[in-house]
Coordinates of C-alpha atoms in Angstrom, one line a residue:
M183 CA 76.1 89.4 -20.6
P184 CA 74.3 91.8 -23.0
A185 CA 76.2 92.8 -26.0
S186 CA 77.2 96.4 -26.9
P187 CA 74.5 98.4 -28.8
T188 CA 74.6 98.4 -32.4
S189 CA 75.8 101.6 -34.3
S190 CA 72.3 102.8 -34.8
S191 CA 71.9 103.3 -30.9
A192 CA 75.4 104.3 -30.2
G193 CA 74.2 107.7 -28.9
L194 CA 73.0 105.8 -25.7
A195 CA 75.9 103.4 -25.2
G196 CA 77.6 105.3 -22.4
I197 CA 74.6 107.3 -20.8
Q198 CA 73.6 106.2 -17.3
P199 CA 69.8 105.7 -17.1
A200 CA 69.4 108.6 -14.7
S201 CA 70.6 111.2 -17.3
T202 CA 68.1 110.2 -19.9
A203 CA 65.7 112.9 -20.6
P204 CA 62.0 112.0 -20.4
E205 CA 61.4 113.0 -24.0
R206 CA 63.9 110.3 -25.1
L207 CA 61.9 107.6 -23.3
R208 CA 59.1 105.4 -24.5
N209 CA 57.3 103.0 -22.2
F210 CA 55.2 100.3 -24.1
C211 CA 54.0 96.8 -23.6
I212 CA 53.0 94.1 -26.0
I213 CA 49.4 92.6 -25.7
A214 CA 47.9 89.9 -27.5
H215 CA 46.0 86.5 -27.3
I216 CA 47.9 83.5 -26.3
D217 CA 50.2 82.1 -28.9
H218 CA 50.1 85.0 -31.2
G219 CA 54.0 85.5 -31.0
K220 CA 54.5 88.2 -28.3
S221 CA 57.7 86.4 -26.8
T222 CA 59.1 85.6 -30.5
L223 CA 58.6 89.4 -31.3
A224 CA 60.4 90.4 -28.2
D225 CA 63.3 88.2 -29.0
R226 CA 63.7 89.8 -32.4
M227 CA 63.5 93.4 -30.7
L228 CA 66.3 92.3 -28.3
Q229 CA 68.4 91.1 -31.2
I230 CA 67.9 94.1 -33.4
T231 CA 68.5 96.7 -30.8
G232 CA 71.9 94.9 -30.0
I233 CA 71.3 94.3 -26.2
V234 CA 71.5 90.5 -26.7
D235 CA 74.0 89.0 -29.3
D236 CA 73.4 86.0 -31.3
R237 CA 75.6 83.7 -29.4
A238 CA 73.6 84.5 -26.1
M239 CA 70.3 84.4 -27.9
R240 CA 67.8 81.7 -27.2
A241 CA 64.1 81.3 -28.0
Q242 CA 61.6 83.0 -25.4
Y243 CA 64.6 85.0 -23.9
L244 CA 62.5 86.7 -21.5
D245 CA 60.5 83.8 -20.1
R246 CA 62.8 82.7 -17.2
M247 CA 60.7 80.0 -15.6
D248 CA 61.1 76.4 -16.7
I249 CA 57.2 76.1 -16.7
E250 CA 57.0 78.9 -19.2
R251 CA 59.4 77.4 -21.6
E252 CA 57.9 74.0 -21.4
R253 CA 54.4 75.0 -21.9
G254 CA 55.2 77.9 -24.4
I255 CA 53.2 80.4 -22.5
T256 CA 54.2 83.7 -20.7
I257 CA 53.1 83.7 -16.9
K258 CA 55.1 86.6 -15.6
S259 CA 55.4 90.1 -17.2
Q260 CA 59.2 91.0 -18.0
A261 CA 60.5 94.5 -18.3
V262 CA 63.4 95.1 -20.4
R263 CA 65.3 98.4 -21.5
M264 CA 66.6 98.8 -25.2
P265 CA 68.4 101.6 -27.0
W266 CA 67.0 102.6 -30.4
A267 CA 67.6 105.4 -32.9
P268 CA 64.8 105.7 -35.4
R269 CA 65.8 105.3 -39.0
T270 CA 62.9 107.3 -40.4
G271 CA 60.6 110.2 -39.5
A272 CA 61.1 113.6 -37.7
L273 CA 63.2 112.0 -34.9
E274 CA 65.6 110.2 -37.3
G275 CA 69.0 109.3 -35.8
Q276 CA 68.1 110.6 -32.3
A277 CA 69.1 108.1 -29.6
H278 CA 65.9 106.9 -27.5
A279 CA 65.6 104.3 -24.7
L280 CA 62.6 102.0 -25.0
N281 CA 61.2 100.3 -21.9
M282 CA 59.2 97.3 -23.1
I283 CA 57.1 94.9 -20.9
D284 CA 56.3 91.5 -22.4
T285 CA 52.9 90.5 -21.0
P286 CA 51.1 87.1 -20.8
G287 CA 48.2 86.3 -23.1
H288 CA 46.0 83.8 -21.0
V289 CA 42.9 85.0 -19.5
D290 CA 43.8 83.9 -16.0
F291 CA 46.8 86.2 -16.0
T292 CA 44.9 89.5 -16.9
Y293 CA 46.0 91.0 -13.6
E294 CA 49.7 90.8 -14.9
V295 CA 48.6 92.7 -18.0
S296 CA 46.7 95.4 -16.1
R297 CA 49.7 96.1 -13.8
S298 CA 51.9 96.4 -17.0
L299 CA 49.5 98.8 -18.7
A300 CA 49.6 101.1 -15.7
A301 CA 53.3 101.5 -16.1
C302 CA 53.2 102.3 -19.9
E303 CA 52.0 105.2 -22.3
G304 CA 51.5 102.8 -25.3
A305 CA 50.6 99.3 -26.2
V306 CA 51.5 97.0 -29.3
L307 CA 48.3 95.1 -30.1
L308 CA 49.6 92.1 -31.7
V309 CA 47.2 89.8 -33.9
D310 CA 48.1 86.5 -35.6
A311 CA 47.9 87.2 -39.4
A312 CA 46.7 83.4 -39.8
Q313 CA 44.0 83.5 -36.9
G314 CA 42.9 87.0 -36.7
I315 CA 41.3 88.7 -33.8
E316 CA 40.6 86.5 -30.8
A317 CA 38.7 87.0 -27.5
Q318 CA 41.6 87.8 -25.3
T319 CA 42.7 90.4 -28.0
L320 CA 39.5 92.3 -27.4
A321 CA 39.7 92.1 -23.6
N322 CA 43.3 93.3 -23.6
L323 CA 42.6 96.1 -26.0
Y324 CA 39.6 97.3 -23.8
L325 CA 42.1 97.2 -20.9
A326 CA 44.6 99.4 -22.8
M327 CA 41.7 102.0 -23.9
E328 CA 40.7 102.3 -20.2
N329 CA 44.2 103.4 -19.4
D330 CA 44.3 105.8 -22.4
L331 CA 47.3 104.2 -24.0
A332 CA 48.3 104.9 -27.6
I333 CA 47.5 101.7 -29.6
V334 CA 50.0 100.4 -32.3
P335 CA 48.1 97.8 -34.3
V336 CA 50.4 94.9 -35.7
L337 CA 49.9 91.7 -37.7
N338 CA 52.4 89.1 -36.7
K339 CA 53.5 85.9 -38.5
I340 CA 53.0 87.1 -42.1
D341 CA 55.6 84.6 -43.2
L342 CA 53.0 81.8 -42.6
P343 CA 51.4 80.2 -45.8
A344 CA 47.9 80.5 -44.1
A345 CA 48.5 84.3 -43.3
Q346 CA 45.8 86.6 -44.6
P347 CA 47.2 90.0 -43.8
E348 CA 44.8 92.0 -46.1
R349 CA 41.9 90.4 -44.6
Y350 CA 42.7 90.8 -40.9
A351 CA 44.4 94.2 -41.3
E352 CA 40.8 95.6 -42.4
E353 CA 39.4 93.7 -39.3
L354 CA 41.8 95.2 -37.0
A355 CA 41.7 98.6 -38.5
G356 CA 37.9 98.6 -37.9
L357 CA 38.4 97.6 -34.3
V358 CA 40.9 100.3 -33.3
G359 CA 39.6 103.0 -35.6
G360 CA 42.0 103.7 -38.5
D361 CA 43.2 102.7 -41.9
P362 CA 44.1 99.1 -42.9
A363 CA 47.4 100.6 -44.5
D364 CA 48.4 101.9 -41.0
V365 CA 48.4 98.3 -39.6
L366 CA 52.0 97.1 -39.6
R367 CA 53.0 93.7 -41.0
V368 CA 55.8 91.9 -39.2
S369 CA 57.2 88.6 -38.7
G370 CA 58.8 87.9 -35.3
K371 CA 60.3 84.6 -36.6
T372 CA 62.2 86.2 -39.6
G373 CA 62.6 89.7 -38.3
V374 CA 60.8 91.3 -41.2
G375 CA 59.1 94.6 -40.2
V376 CA 60.4 94.8 -36.8
E377 CA 62.7 97.8 -37.3
A378 CA 59.7 99.7 -38.8
L379 CA 57.7 98.8 -35.7
L380 CA 60.4 100.2 -33.4
D381 CA 60.4 103.5 -35.5
R382 CA 56.6 103.5 -35.3
I383 CA 56.7 103.1 -31.5
V384 CA 59.0 106.1 -31.0
D385 CA 56.8 108.2 -33.4
V386 CA 53.3 107.3 -32.0
V387 CA 53.8 106.6 -28.2
P388 CA 54.1 109.7 -26.3
A389 CA 57.0 110.3 -23.9
P390 CA 56.3 110.1 -20.1
V391 CA 55.5 113.3 -18.2
G392 CA 56.5 114.1 -14.7
D393 CA 58.1 116.7 -12.3
P394 CA 61.8 116.1 -12.0
D395 CA 62.1 118.5 -9.2
A396 CA 59.2 117.1 -7.2
P397 CA 59.6 114.7 -4.2
A398 CA 60.4 111.2 -5.7
R399 CA 57.3 108.9 -6.4
A400 CA 57.7 105.6 -8.0
M401 CA 55.0 103.0 -8.5
I402 CA 55.6 99.3 -7.8
F403 CA 54.3 97.3 -10.6
D404 CA 56.0 93.9 -9.9
S405 CA 58.3 92.3 -7.5
V406 CA 60.1 89.1 -7.1
Y407 CA 61.8 87.2 -4.3
D408 CA 65.6 86.3 -4.8
T409 CA 67.0 83.7 -2.5
Y410 CA 70.3 85.7 -2.1
R411 CA 69.3 89.3 -2.5
G412 CA 65.9 89.2 -1.0
V413 CA 63.0 91.2 -2.5
V414 CA 63.7 92.9 -5.9
T415 CA 61.0 95.5 -6.6
Y416 CA 60.2 96.7 -10.2
V417 CA 59.1 100.3 -10.2
R418 CA 58.0 103.0 -12.8
V419 CA 59.3 106.5 -11.8
V420 CA 56.5 109.1 -11.9
D421 CA 58.1 112.3 -10.3
G422 CA 61.6 113.0 -8.9
V423 CA 64.8 110.9 -9.0
L424 CA 65.7 107.9 -6.9
R425 CA 69.4 107.3 -6.4
P426 CA 71.3 104.6 -4.7
R427 CA 72.2 104.5 -1.0
E428 CA 69.4 107.0 -0.2
R429 CA 66.7 106.0 2.3
I430 CA 63.3 105.3 0.8
A431 CA 59.8 104.8 2.3
M432 CA 56.9 102.7 1.3
M433 CA 53.8 104.9 1.4
S434 CA 51.2 102.3 2.4
T435 CA 53.1 100.2 5.0
R436 CA 55.4 103.2 6.2
A437 CA 58.3 100.9 6.2
Q438 CA 61.6 102.5 5.5
H439 CA 64.7 100.9 3.9
D440 CA 68.2 101.8 2.7
L441 CA 68.5 101.5 -1.3
L442 CA 71.3 99.3 -1.8
E443 CA 71.1 99.0 -5.5
I444 CA 69.1 100.7 -8.2
G445 CA 69.2 99.8 -12.1
V446 CA 67.5 98.6 -15.2
S447 CA 67.0 95.3 -16.8
S448 CA 68.8 95.4 -20.1
P449 CA 67.7 92.5 -20.2
E450 CA 70.1 91.4 -17.4
P451 CA 70.1 93.5 -14.2
T452 CA 72.4 96.4 -14.8
P453 CA 73.2 98.9 -11.9
S454 CA 72.8 102.6 -12.7
E455 CA 73.4 106.0 -10.9
G456 CA 69.5 106.3 -10.4
L457 CA 66.2 106.4 -12.1
G458 CA 64.5 109.6 -13.2
V459 CA 61.1 110.8 -14.5
G460 CA 59.4 108.0 -16.7
E461 CA 62.1 105.3 -16.2
V462 CA 61.3 101.8 -15.4
G463 CA 63.9 99.8 -13.4
Y464 CA 64.4 97.8 -10.2
L465 CA 65.2 98.5 -6.6
I466 CA 67.0 96.2 -4.2
T467 CA 66.8 97.0 -0.4
G468 CA 68.0 93.7 1.0
V469 CA 64.6 93.1 2.8
K470 CA 63.7 89.5 3.3
D471 CA 60.2 90.0 4.5
V472 CA 57.9 89.5 1.5
R473 CA 55.2 91.7 2.9
Q474 CA 57.3 94.9 3.0
S475 CA 57.0 95.3 -0.8
R476 CA 53.4 95.2 -2.0
V477 CA 52.4 95.6 -5.6
G478 CA 50.5 98.9 -6.3
D479 CA 52.4 100.7 -3.4
T480 CA 54.2 104.0 -3.9
V481 CA 58.0 104.5 -3.1
T482 CA 59.3 107.8 -2.1
S483 CA 62.3 109.3 -0.5
A484 CA 62.2 109.0 3.3
A485 CA 63.9 112.5 3.8
R486 CA 61.5 114.4 1.4
Q487 CA 58.4 112.4 1.4
A488 CA 55.7 112.9 -1.5
A489 CA 52.3 114.1 -0.2
E490 CA 50.0 111.8 -2.4
P491 CA 50.6 108.1 -3.6
V492 CA 50.5 107.6 -7.3
G493 CA 47.4 105.6 -7.0
A494 CA 46.6 101.9 -6.1
Y495 CA 45.9 98.9 -8.1
E496 CA 42.5 97.0 -7.6
D497 CA 43.3 94.0 -5.7
P498 CA 42.4 90.9 -8.0
K499 CA 39.3 89.1 -6.9
P500 CA 40.0 85.4 -6.7
M501 CA 37.4 83.4 -8.7
V502 CA 38.3 79.7 -8.1
F503 CA 39.1 78.2 -4.6
S504 CA 41.0 75.0 -4.1
G505 CA 42.6 73.4 -0.9
L506 CA 46.2 72.7 -1.1
F507 CA 47.5 70.1 1.4
P508 CA 51.0 68.5 1.9
I509 CA 50.9 64.8 1.4
D510 CA 53.4 64.6 4.4
G511 CA 51.9 66.6 7.2
S512 CA 55.3 67.6 8.5
D513 CA 55.8 69.9 5.5
Y514 CA 52.9 72.2 6.5
P515 CA 55.5 74.9 7.7
L516 CA 57.4 74.5 4.5
L517 CA 54.1 75.1 2.6
R518 CA 53.3 78.2 4.5
D519 CA 56.8 79.8 3.8
A520 CA 56.6 78.8 0.1
L521 CA 53.1 80.4 -0.3
D522 CA 54.6 83.5 1.4
K523 CA 57.3 83.7 -0.9
L524 CA 55.2 82.9 -4.1
K525 CA 52.7 85.7 -3.1
L526 CA 55.4 88.3 -3.8
N527 CA 55.9 86.8 -7.3
D528 CA 52.1 86.5 -7.8
A529 CA 50.0 89.2 -6.4
A530 CA 46.7 87.4 -7.4
L531 CA 47.2 84.6 -5.0
A532 CA 45.2 84.6 -1.9
Y533 CA 45.3 82.0 0.8
E534 CA 44.3 81.2 4.4
P535 CA 44.9 78.2 6.9
E536 CA 42.3 75.4 6.6
T537 CA 41.9 72.0 8.3
S538 CA 40.4 69.0 6.7
V539 CA 39.4 65.8 8.7
A540 CA 40.7 63.6 5.9
L541 CA 43.8 65.7 4.6
G542 CA 44.9 67.4 7.8
F543 CA 46.3 70.9 7.8
G544 CA 46.7 72.9 4.6
F545 CA 45.6 76.1 3.0
R546 CA 42.5 77.4 1.2
C547 CA 43.8 79.2 -1.9
G548 CA 42.2 81.6 -4.2
F549 CA 43.1 81.6 -7.9
L550 CA 41.9 83.7 -11.0
G551 CA 41.2 80.6 -13.0
L552 CA 42.1 76.9 -13.6
L553 CA 45.3 77.4 -15.3
H554 CA 46.4 79.8 -12.5
L555 CA 45.8 76.9 -10.0
E556 CA 47.8 74.5 -12.2
I557 CA 50.8 76.9 -12.5
T558 CA 50.7 77.7 -8.8
R559 CA 50.7 74.1 -7.7
D560 CA 53.4 73.3 -10.3
R561 CA 55.6 76.0 -9.0
L562 CA 55.1 75.1 -5.4
E563 CA 56.2 71.5 -6.3
R564 CA 59.1 72.4 -8.5
E565 CA 60.7 75.4 -6.7
F566 CA 60.0 74.4 -3.2
G567 CA 60.3 70.5 -3.4
L568 CA 56.7 69.9 -1.9
D569 CA 54.3 67.1 -2.7
L570 CA 50.8 68.3 -2.5
I571 CA 47.2 67.2 -3.0
S572 CA 44.7 69.8 -4.4
T573 CA 41.0 69.5 -3.6
A574 CA 38.3 69.9 -6.5
P575 CA 38.2 73.6 -7.4
S576 CA 35.1 75.5 -6.3
V577 CA 33.7 79.1 -6.4
V578 CA 32.4 81.5 -3.8
Y579 CA 28.8 81.1 -2.9
E580 CA 26.5 83.5 -0.7
V581 CA 24.1 81.2 1.4
T582 CA 21.2 82.7 3.0
L583 CA 19.6 80.8 5.9
D584 CA 15.9 81.0 7.0
D585 CA 16.7 83.1 10.0
G586 CA 18.0 85.7 7.6
R587 CA 21.9 85.1 8.3
E588 CA 24.2 85.2 5.3
V589 CA 27.2 82.9 5.1
T590 CA 30.0 83.2 2.5
V591 CA 31.0 79.6 1.5
T592 CA 34.4 79.0 -0.4
N593 CA 34.5 75.3 0.6
P594 CA 31.7 72.7 0.6
S595 CA 32.5 71.8 4.1
E596 CA 31.5 75.4 5.2
Y597 CA 27.9 74.8 3.7
P598 CA 25.5 75.4 6.5
A599 CA 23.6 72.3 7.9
G600 CA 20.5 74.2 8.7
K601 CA 17.5 75.2 6.5
V602 CA 18.7 77.2 3.6
S603 CA 16.3 79.7 2.0
G604 CA 18.5 80.8 -1.0
V605 CA 22.0 80.6 -2.6
R606 CA 23.7 83.1 -4.9
E607 CA 26.4 82.0 -7.2
P608 CA 28.9 84.2 -9.2
V609 CA 28.4 84.8 -12.9
V610 CA 30.6 86.0 -15.6
K611 CA 30.2 87.9 -18.6
A612 CA 31.6 85.7 -21.4
T613 CA 32.9 86.6 -25.0
V614 CA 33.1 83.8 -27.5
L615 CA 34.7 84.5 -30.9
T616 CA 33.9 81.7 -33.4
P617 CA 33.6 81.2 -37.1
S618 CA 30.0 81.4 -38.2
D619 CA 29.8 77.7 -39.0
Y620 CA 29.8 76.9 -35.3
I621 CA 27.1 79.3 -34.0
G622 CA 24.6 76.5 -33.3
T623 CA 27.0 74.2 -31.4
V624 CA 28.3 77.1 -29.3
M625 CA 24.7 78.0 -28.5
E626 CA 24.0 74.5 -27.5
L627 CA 27.0 74.2 -25.4
C628 CA 26.3 77.5 -23.4
Q629 CA 22.6 76.5 -22.9
Q630 CA 23.7 73.3 -21.5
R631 CA 25.9 75.3 -19.0
R632 CA 22.9 77.6 -18.0
G633 CA 24.1 80.5 -20.1
E634 CA 21.9 83.4 -21.3
L635 CA 22.6 85.0 -24.6
Q636 CA 23.3 88.8 -24.3
G637 CA 24.1 89.6 -27.8
M638 CA 25.8 88.6 -31.0
D639 CA 27.7 90.6 -33.6
Y640 CA 29.5 89.8 -36.9
L641 CA 33.1 91.1 -36.9
S642 CA 33.3 90.0 -40.6
E643 CA 31.4 87.9 -43.1
D644 CA 32.6 84.6 -41.3
R645 CA 33.5 85.6 -37.7
V646 CA 31.1 86.1 -34.9
E647 CA 31.3 87.6 -31.4
M648 CA 28.8 86.1 -29.0
R649 CA 28.1 87.4 -25.6
Y650 CA 26.8 85.1 -22.8
R651 CA 26.1 85.4 -19.2
L652 CA 27.3 82.1 -17.6
P653 CA 27.7 80.8 -14.0
M654 CA 31.3 80.7 -13.0
A655 CA 31.0 77.2 -11.6
E656 CA 30.0 76.0 -15.1
I657 CA 33.3 77.1 -16.8
V658 CA 35.7 76.2 -14.1
F659 CA 36.0 72.5 -15.1
D660 CA 35.8 71.6 -18.6
F661 CA 34.2 74.3 -20.6
F662 CA 37.4 75.4 -22.6
D663 CA 37.8 71.8 -23.6
A664 CA 34.3 71.3 -24.7
L665 CA 34.3 74.6 -26.6
K666 CA 37.5 73.8 -28.5
S667 CA 36.2 70.1 -29.2
R668 CA 32.9 71.5 -30.8
T669 CA 34.6 74.1 -32.9
R670 CA 37.7 72.1 -34.0
G671 CA 39.8 74.5 -32.1
Y672 CA 38.7 77.7 -33.9
A673 CA 36.7 79.3 -31.1
S674 CA 38.3 81.6 -28.5
F675 CA 37.0 82.5 -25.1
D676 CA 37.3 85.3 -22.5
Y677 CA 35.3 86.3 -19.5
D678 CA 35.0 89.1 -17.0
V679 CA 33.2 89.0 -13.4
D680 CA 29.7 90.2 -13.6
G681 CA 28.0 90.0 -10.1
D682 CA 25.9 87.1 -9.0
Q683 CA 22.5 85.5 -9.3
A684 CA 20.2 83.1 -7.4
A685 CA 20.6 79.5 -8.1
D686 CA 19.1 76.2 -7.2
L687 CA 22.2 74.6 -5.7
V688 CA 22.6 71.6 -3.3
K689 CA 25.5 70.2 -1.3
V690 CA 26.4 66.5 -2.3
D691 CA 28.2 64.6 0.5
I692 CA 30.1 61.4 0.1
L693 CA 29.9 58.8 2.9
L694 CA 32.1 55.9 3.6
Q695 CA 30.5 53.4 5.8
G696 CA 28.1 56.1 7.0
E697 CA 30.9 58.6 7.8
Q698 CA 31.1 61.8 5.8
V699 CA 34.4 62.5 4.0
D700 CA 34.7 66.4 3.7
A701 CA 37.3 66.4 1.0
F702 CA 34.9 64.7 -1.5
S703 CA 31.8 67.1 -0.9
A704 CA 30.7 69.3 -3.7
I705 CA 28.2 72.1 -4.3
V706 CA 26.4 71.4 -7.6
H707 CA 23.3 72.5 -9.3
K708 CA 20.2 70.4 -8.4
D709 CA 19.7 69.1 -12.0
K710 CA 23.5 67.6 -12.0
A711 CA 23.5 66.3 -8.4
Y712 CA 22.5 62.7 -9.3
S713 CA 25.2 62.4 -12.0
Y714 CA 27.9 63.9 -9.8
G715 CA 27.0 61.4 -7.0
V716 CA 26.9 58.3 -9.3
M717 CA 30.2 59.5 -10.7
M718 CA 32.0 59.9 -7.4
A719 CA 30.6 56.7 -5.9
S720 CA 31.7 54.6 -8.7
K721 CA 35.1 56.2 -8.9
L722 CA 35.7 55.5 -5.3
R723 CA 34.6 52.0 -5.5
E724 CA 37.4 51.3 -7.9
L725 CA 40.0 53.3 -5.9
I726 CA 39.4 52.2 -2.2
P727 CA 41.2 49.0 -1.4
R728 CA 39.0 46.2 -0.3
Q729 CA 38.6 45.6 3.5
Q730 CA 37.8 42.3 5.5
F731 CA 34.3 43.8 5.7
E732 CA 31.9 45.3 3.1
V733 CA 32.2 49.1 2.7
P734 CA 29.3 51.1 1.4
V735 CA 30.0 54.3 -0.7
Q736 CA 27.0 56.6 -0.7
A737 CA 26.3 60.2 -2.1
A738 CA 23.8 62.0 -0.2
I739 CA 22.0 65.4 -0.2
G740 CA 21.2 66.1 3.4
A741 CA 19.8 62.8 4.9
R742 CA 18.7 61.5 1.4
V743 CA 21.0 58.9 -0.3
I744 CA 20.9 59.5 -4.1
A745 CA 23.7 56.9 -5.2
R746 CA 25.5 53.9 -3.7
E747 CA 28.3 51.5 -4.5
T748 CA 29.6 48.8 -2.4
V749 CA 33.4 47.8 -2.0
R750 CA 33.2 44.0 -1.6
A751 CA 34.7 42.4 1.3
I752 CA 37.9 40.2 1.1
R753 CA 36.8 36.6 1.9
K754 CA 39.2 34.5 3.8
D755 CA 38.9 30.9 3.1
V756 CA 38.3 29.5 6.4
L757 CA 37.4 26.0 5.0
A758 CA 40.8 25.4 3.6
K759 CA 41.8 23.3 6.5
C760 CA 38.6 21.1 6.3
Y761 CA 39.4 18.2 3.9
G762 CA 36.3 16.2 4.4
G763 CA 34.3 15.6 7.6
D764 CA 30.7 16.6 8.4
I765 CA 29.1 19.7 7.0
T766 CA 28.1 20.9 10.4
R767 CA 31.8 21.7 11.1
K768 CA 32.1 23.8 8.0
R769 CA 28.9 25.6 8.8
K770 CA 30.3 26.4 12.3
L771 CA 33.4 27.9 10.8
L772 CA 31.4 30.0 8.4
E773 CA 28.9 31.2 11.1
K774 CA 31.9 32.1 13.3
Q775 CA 33.6 34.0 10.3
K776 CA 30.2 35.9 9.7
E777 CA 29.8 37.0 13.4
G778 CA 33.5 38.2 13.2
K779 CA 32.8 40.2 10.2
K780 CA 29.6 41.7 11.7
R781 CA 31.8 42.8 14.8
M782 CA 34.7 44.1 12.6
K783 CA 32.1 46.3 10.7
M784 CA 31.1 47.9 13.8
V785 CA 34.6 48.8 15.0
G786 CA 36.5 48.9 11.8
R787 CA 37.5 52.1 10.1
V788 CA 37.9 52.7 6.3
E789 CA 41.4 54.1 5.7
V790 CA 41.5 56.0 2.4
P791 CA 45.0 56.0 0.9
Q792 CA 46.5 59.2 -0.5
E793 CA 46.6 57.8 -4.0
A794 CA 42.8 57.4 -3.8
F795 CA 42.5 61.0 -2.6
I796 CA 44.9 62.2 -5.5
A797 CA 43.0 60.1 -8.3
A798 CA 39.4 61.0 -7.0
L799 CA 40.2 64.8 -6.7
S800 CA 41.8 64.9 -10.1
T801 CA 39.0 66.0 -12.5
D802 CA 38.7 65.0 -16.1
A803 CA 38.8 68.4 -17.1
P804 CA 42.0 69.6 -19.2
T805 CA 45.0 70.4 -17.4
G806 CA 46.3 74.1 -17.5
K807 CA 48.8 73.1 -20.2
D808 CA 46.1 71.5 -22.3
A809 CA 43.7 74.5 -21.8
A810 CA 46.5 76.8 -22.6
A811 CA 47.6 74.9 -25.7
K812 CA 44.0 74.9 -27.0
K813 CA 43.6 78.5 -26.4

């Protein structure tokens, strides 16, 4: 349970959230590159404001999932309300309520950041004093500027021996436009400078604006599924007041519910008498249907409905597609229910049913990136007890046939068999930040991945920002790994969708004894088709158990075979019982065996074990954990 507030914030101790005036509220989020200390800084804020005492405190307090704690990364945004009375400035001693949202830093979870920014008036831009500005720092800053948020630049980790606060303060001030002296220096680990940061937030971040007498309007910026309480919806109130026990309506779905509980996260759920203008809190209606609470929807009072919604979020567009199939086919209904529940926690997850000849019934899922795929599969296996196979990731292609028809291909098995006149693939606008020593090696890597240099700027004497246009398919697998290896871990990478382009792509099929196995097919660039075919054929030769007949493993483009390996037959020793005698008897037995093998090859089927599928479909690319650690 949270501790009572410290004396500095005692003015807010007994106030119900509904009675807090908008001018005493400050809504802000923390944005930064991965591993720049967001969660650690949030921990210190929770301690200094007194809502979590030292006995209950633990590292990464707001990271609730086991995966987050194990990998050391934030996956879900977390909102928390903290009391604070500034110690300096014009508002000294006046009790305020700070609504903070701790956001993820990885590029794959940018949608979480964008939803959090829409619920805030300010953003703390956090930069590691030992590493400086990274690619995701720039991406998050641009998002905050698009939302017209007040930016509070902060240098974290000033206690590290390698910290260079003066150098990076100048870099950061040049980026946001200001004086290096205005950049705050803090240490989330020791707590130095955190009180001054809280004072600055109260001073710089504007108070929320809204009409308390207008019909209630609240924007849903997040939601989670609780096994016992149903859907828990997190909202930011824009106009009016929401109170418990009143009937509310969702403006997009027209669904109406009774509001069973309303409150704030402080940091544990704390029921209140209601939420007023500018406040951030949670709603519980007892609804179990996950489709009833959509992120981006507007909540209003059923009795006095608002005329216009607050505004919708843009639906995140999946960039990477992969099939998820249960190892045990009878788990298919469980996988469907699990995806329905996970969809509520993860608004960027898209899925539809899919059938594979080799793998049975499953779902074709869309993700924002490779780490998003890894995390989703990990959560399905841990939280719902499923054993899954995921097929090799692929992107969306637009295929034009000779007769002018266009086909959207998210799975290699959907690639049309007729004559193809053109294929278009998605491309991204990529930003690479690297020390100037590695410009040559980064250029070489991007050119190998069919990249086009769009521009290059020096942020400082020894730090360069390089902008490339890269095919999405080329960065899905091992681009992060290769970039980190070539720059000794110093480069950082961020990307944004940038339309599509025509490309010379082909579909490579894998045949076992002349039969196509759809799970192993892939769409690759023509120049890399041969190497992919050789790699898959040699890998399957090692993985497929030997049969009593010879099994050819072939890679083919259309009707043309480009690579072949052979799984040798198991030879039964039919001569074991011949201990002497005429050679003709031995030859007769060998001929009989030869005929039997020929007959068996005609009627026998190659059974590919599940272990072979799992091993063959697991790429040599870094896992999400490795990619996150390296970023």
